[in-house]
CSV table of C-alpha atoms in Angstrom, one decimal:
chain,number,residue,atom,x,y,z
S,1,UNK,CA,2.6,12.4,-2.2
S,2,UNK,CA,-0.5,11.5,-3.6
S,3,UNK,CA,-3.5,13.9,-4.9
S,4,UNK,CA,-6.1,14.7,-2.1
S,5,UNK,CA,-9.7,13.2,-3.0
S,6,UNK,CA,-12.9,14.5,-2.4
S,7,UNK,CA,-14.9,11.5,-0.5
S,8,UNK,CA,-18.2,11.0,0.4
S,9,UNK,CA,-18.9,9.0,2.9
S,10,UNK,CA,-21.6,7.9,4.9
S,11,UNK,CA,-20.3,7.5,8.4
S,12,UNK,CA,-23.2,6.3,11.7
S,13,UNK,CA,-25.8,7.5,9.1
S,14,UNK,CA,-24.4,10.9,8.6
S,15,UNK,CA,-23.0,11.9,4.9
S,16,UNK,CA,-19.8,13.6,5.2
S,17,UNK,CA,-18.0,15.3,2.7
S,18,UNK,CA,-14.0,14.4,3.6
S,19,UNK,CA,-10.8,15.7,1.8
S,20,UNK,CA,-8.0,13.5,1.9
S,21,UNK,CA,-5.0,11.6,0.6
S,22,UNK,CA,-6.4,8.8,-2.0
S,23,UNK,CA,-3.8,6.6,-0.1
S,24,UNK,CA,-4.7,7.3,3.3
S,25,UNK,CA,-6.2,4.2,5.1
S,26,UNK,CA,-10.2,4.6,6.3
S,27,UNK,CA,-8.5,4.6,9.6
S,28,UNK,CA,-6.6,7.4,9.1
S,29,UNK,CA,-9.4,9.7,7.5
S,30,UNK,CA,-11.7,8.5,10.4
S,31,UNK,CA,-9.6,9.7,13.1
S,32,UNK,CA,-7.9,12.4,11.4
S,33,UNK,CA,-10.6,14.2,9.1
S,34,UNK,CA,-13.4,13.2,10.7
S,35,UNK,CA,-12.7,13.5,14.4
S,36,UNK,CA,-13.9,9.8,15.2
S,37,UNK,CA,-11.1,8.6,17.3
S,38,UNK,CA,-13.2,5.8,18.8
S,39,UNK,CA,-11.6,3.9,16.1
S,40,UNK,CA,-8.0,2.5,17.5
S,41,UNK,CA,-4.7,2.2,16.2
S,42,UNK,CA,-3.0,-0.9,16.8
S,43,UNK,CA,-0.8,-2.8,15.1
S,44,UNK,CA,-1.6,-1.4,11.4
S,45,UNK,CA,-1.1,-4.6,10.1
S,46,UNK,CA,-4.4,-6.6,10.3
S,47,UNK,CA,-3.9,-8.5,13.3
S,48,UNK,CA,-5.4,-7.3,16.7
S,49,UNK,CA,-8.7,-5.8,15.3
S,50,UNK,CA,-8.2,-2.5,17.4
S,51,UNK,CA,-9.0,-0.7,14.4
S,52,UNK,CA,-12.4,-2.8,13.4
S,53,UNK,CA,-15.4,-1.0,12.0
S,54,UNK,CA,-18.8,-1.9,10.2
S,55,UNK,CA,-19.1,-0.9,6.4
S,56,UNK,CA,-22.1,-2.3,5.3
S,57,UNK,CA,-22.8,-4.0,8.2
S,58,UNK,CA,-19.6,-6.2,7.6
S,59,UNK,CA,-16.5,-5.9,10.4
S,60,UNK,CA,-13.4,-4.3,8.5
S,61,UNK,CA,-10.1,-3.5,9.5
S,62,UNK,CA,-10.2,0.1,8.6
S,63,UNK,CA,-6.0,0.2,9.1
S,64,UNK,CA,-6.0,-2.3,6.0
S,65,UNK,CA,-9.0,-0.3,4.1
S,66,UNK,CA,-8.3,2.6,1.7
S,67,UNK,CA,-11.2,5.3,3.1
S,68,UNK,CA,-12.0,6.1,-1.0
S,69,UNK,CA,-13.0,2.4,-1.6
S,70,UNK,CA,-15.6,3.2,1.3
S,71,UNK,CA,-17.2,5.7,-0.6
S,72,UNK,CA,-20.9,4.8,-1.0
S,73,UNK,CA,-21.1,2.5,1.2
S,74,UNK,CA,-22.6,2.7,5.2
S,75,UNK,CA,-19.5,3.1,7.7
S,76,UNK,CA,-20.4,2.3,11.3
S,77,UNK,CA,-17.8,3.0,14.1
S,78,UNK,CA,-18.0,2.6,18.3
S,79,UNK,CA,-19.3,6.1,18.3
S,80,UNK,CA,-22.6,5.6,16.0
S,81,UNK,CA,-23.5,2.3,18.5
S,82,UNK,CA,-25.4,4.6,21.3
S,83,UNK,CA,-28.9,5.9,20.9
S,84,UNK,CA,-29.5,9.3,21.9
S,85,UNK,CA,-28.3,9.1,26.0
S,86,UNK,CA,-28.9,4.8,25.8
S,87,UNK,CA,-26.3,2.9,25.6
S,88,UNK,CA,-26.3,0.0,22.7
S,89,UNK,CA,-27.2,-3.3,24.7
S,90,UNK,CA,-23.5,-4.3,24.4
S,91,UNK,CA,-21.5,-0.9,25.8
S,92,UNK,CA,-24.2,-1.4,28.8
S,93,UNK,CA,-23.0,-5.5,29.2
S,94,UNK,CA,-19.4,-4.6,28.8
S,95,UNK,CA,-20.1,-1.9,31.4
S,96,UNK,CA,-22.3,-3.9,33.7
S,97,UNK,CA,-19.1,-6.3,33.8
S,98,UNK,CA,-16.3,-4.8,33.8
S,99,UNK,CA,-15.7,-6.2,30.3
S,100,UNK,CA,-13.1,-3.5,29.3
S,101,UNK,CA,-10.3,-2.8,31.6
S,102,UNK,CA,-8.0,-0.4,29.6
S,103,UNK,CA,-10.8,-0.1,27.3
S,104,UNK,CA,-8.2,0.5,24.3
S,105,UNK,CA,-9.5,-2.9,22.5
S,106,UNK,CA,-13.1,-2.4,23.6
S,107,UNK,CA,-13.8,-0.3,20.2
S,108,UNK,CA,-13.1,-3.1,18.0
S,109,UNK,CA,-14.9,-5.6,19.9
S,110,UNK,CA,-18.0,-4.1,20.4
S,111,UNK,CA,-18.2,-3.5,16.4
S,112,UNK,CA,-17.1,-7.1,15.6
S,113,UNK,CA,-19.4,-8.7,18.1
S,114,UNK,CA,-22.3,-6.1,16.9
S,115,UNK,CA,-21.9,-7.5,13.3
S,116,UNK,CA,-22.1,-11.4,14.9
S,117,UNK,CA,-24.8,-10.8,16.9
S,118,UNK,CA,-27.1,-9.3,13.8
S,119,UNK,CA,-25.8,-12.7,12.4
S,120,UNK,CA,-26.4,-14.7,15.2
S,121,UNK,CA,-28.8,-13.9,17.9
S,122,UNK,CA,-28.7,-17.1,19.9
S,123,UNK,CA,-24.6,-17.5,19.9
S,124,UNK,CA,-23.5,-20.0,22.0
S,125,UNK,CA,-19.9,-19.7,24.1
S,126,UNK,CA,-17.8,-21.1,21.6
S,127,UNK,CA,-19.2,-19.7,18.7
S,128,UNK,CA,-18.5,-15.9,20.7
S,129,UNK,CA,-15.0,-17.0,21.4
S,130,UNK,CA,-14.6,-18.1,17.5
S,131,UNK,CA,-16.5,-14.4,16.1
S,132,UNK,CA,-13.9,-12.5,18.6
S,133,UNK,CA,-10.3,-14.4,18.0
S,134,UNK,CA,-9.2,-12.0,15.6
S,135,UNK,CA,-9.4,-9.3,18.5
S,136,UNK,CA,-6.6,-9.4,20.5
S,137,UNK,CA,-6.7,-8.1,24.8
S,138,UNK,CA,-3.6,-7.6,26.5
S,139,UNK,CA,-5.3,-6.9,29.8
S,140,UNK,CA,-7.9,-9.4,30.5
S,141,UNK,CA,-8.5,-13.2,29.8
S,142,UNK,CA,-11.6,-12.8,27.7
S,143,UNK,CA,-14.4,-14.5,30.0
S,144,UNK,CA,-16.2,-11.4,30.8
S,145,UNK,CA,-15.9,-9.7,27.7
S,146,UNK,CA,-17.6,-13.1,26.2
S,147,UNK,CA,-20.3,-13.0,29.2
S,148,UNK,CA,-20.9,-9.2,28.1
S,149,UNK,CA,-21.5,-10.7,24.5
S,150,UNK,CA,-24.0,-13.2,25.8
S,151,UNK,CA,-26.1,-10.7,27.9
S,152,UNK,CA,-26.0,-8.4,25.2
S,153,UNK,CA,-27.2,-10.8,23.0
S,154,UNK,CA,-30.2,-12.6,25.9
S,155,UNK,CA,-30.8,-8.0,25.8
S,156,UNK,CA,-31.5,-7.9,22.3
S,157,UNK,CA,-33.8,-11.2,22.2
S,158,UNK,CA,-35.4,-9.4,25.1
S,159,UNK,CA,-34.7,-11.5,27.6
S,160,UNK,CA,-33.8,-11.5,31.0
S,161,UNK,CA,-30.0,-12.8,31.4
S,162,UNK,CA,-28.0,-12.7,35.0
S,163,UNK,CA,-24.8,-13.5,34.7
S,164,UNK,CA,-23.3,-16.2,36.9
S,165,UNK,CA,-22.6,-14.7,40.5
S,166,UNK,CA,-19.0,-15.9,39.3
S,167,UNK,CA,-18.7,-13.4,37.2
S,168,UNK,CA,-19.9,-10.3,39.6
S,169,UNK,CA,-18.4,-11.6,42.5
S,170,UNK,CA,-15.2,-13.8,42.5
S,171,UNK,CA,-15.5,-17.4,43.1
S,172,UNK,CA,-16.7,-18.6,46.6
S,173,UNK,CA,-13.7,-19.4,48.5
S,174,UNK,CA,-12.9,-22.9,49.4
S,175,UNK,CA,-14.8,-24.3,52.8
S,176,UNK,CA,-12.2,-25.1,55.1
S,177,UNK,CA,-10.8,-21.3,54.2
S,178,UNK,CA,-14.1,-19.8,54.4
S,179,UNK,CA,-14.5,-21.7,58.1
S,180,UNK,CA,-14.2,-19.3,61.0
S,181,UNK,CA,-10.9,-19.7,63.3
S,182,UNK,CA,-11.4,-19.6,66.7
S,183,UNK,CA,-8.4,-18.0,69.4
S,184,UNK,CA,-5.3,-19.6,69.2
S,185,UNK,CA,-5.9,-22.3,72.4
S,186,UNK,CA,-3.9,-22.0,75.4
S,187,UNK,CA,-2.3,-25.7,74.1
S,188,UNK,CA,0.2,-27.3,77.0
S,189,UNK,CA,2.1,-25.7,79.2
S,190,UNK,CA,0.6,-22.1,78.1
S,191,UNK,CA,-1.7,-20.9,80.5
């Protein structure tokens, strides 16, 4: 068992003094020490971004991140993206949508996709599908949470985004489907 370290780390602007394992992951001091369980644990390996956070403005997996190599340097998790009551720009898009079904993968996400858009205000579709692939889903097929990343983003320029009625309402079912059916007609030899 390894010595317990005295940390100081700067966590959604707030400087916290944290006791903990030097070993222990910035995952596990996030959740554990400092309450913050916004921040997911997936697979612990690096590869579904469950676990993603912002130090210095940069998207870390926190699960492959000692926390003491943090030290002195700006952590940002889901839980420091609201203002106040508002909602960042993209927790209001993935809510608008329906972006997040479980929700479990949402954490990550939102933090990578905060990152990209500081980078990138203007992303196109593919370039949002590219900044996202190392997030994995299980529950939906991406296109809304990729929608949600575009109206964020047309939010943050200050412009005024709709989604495609696609997105809110279904597709439009096929004409001859959509056609009304009259009664059944009497037809020969029913009368």
């Amino acid at each position: 068992m390894s010595a317990a370290a005295l940390m100081r780390l700067t966590i959604n602007g707030e400087e916290r003094a944290v006791v903990a394992p030097g070993h222990h992951t910035l995952l596990e001091v996030l959740r554990e020490e400092c309450g913050l369980t916004g921040t997911k644990h997936g697979c612990e390996l690096g590869e579904c971004g469950t676990c993603t956070v912002l130090v210095d403005g940069r998207p870390v997996l926190s699960c492959l991140a000692l926390a003491v190599e943090a030290e002195g340097r700006s952590i940002e998790t889901v839980e420091g993206l609201h203002v106040g009551n508002r909602l960042h720009p993209l927790q209001a898009a993935f809510a608008d949508l329906g972006a997040a079904q479980c929700g479990y993968c949402t954490p990550g996400i939102l933090m990578v996709a905060k990152a990209f858009l500081a980078a990138n205000p203007r992303p196109g579709r593919a370039e949002i599908e590219e900044a996202l692939a190392g997030n994995l889903c299980r529950c939906t097929g991406y296109h809304k949470i990729v929608e949600a990343v575009q109206w964020a983003a047309a939010r943050l320029r200050g412009e005024d985004w709709t989604p495609p009625s696609e997105t809110l309402y279904g597709a439009p079912l096929p004409a001859a489907a959509a056609a009304p059916q009259g009664p059944p007609s009497a037809g020969p030899g029913r009368q």
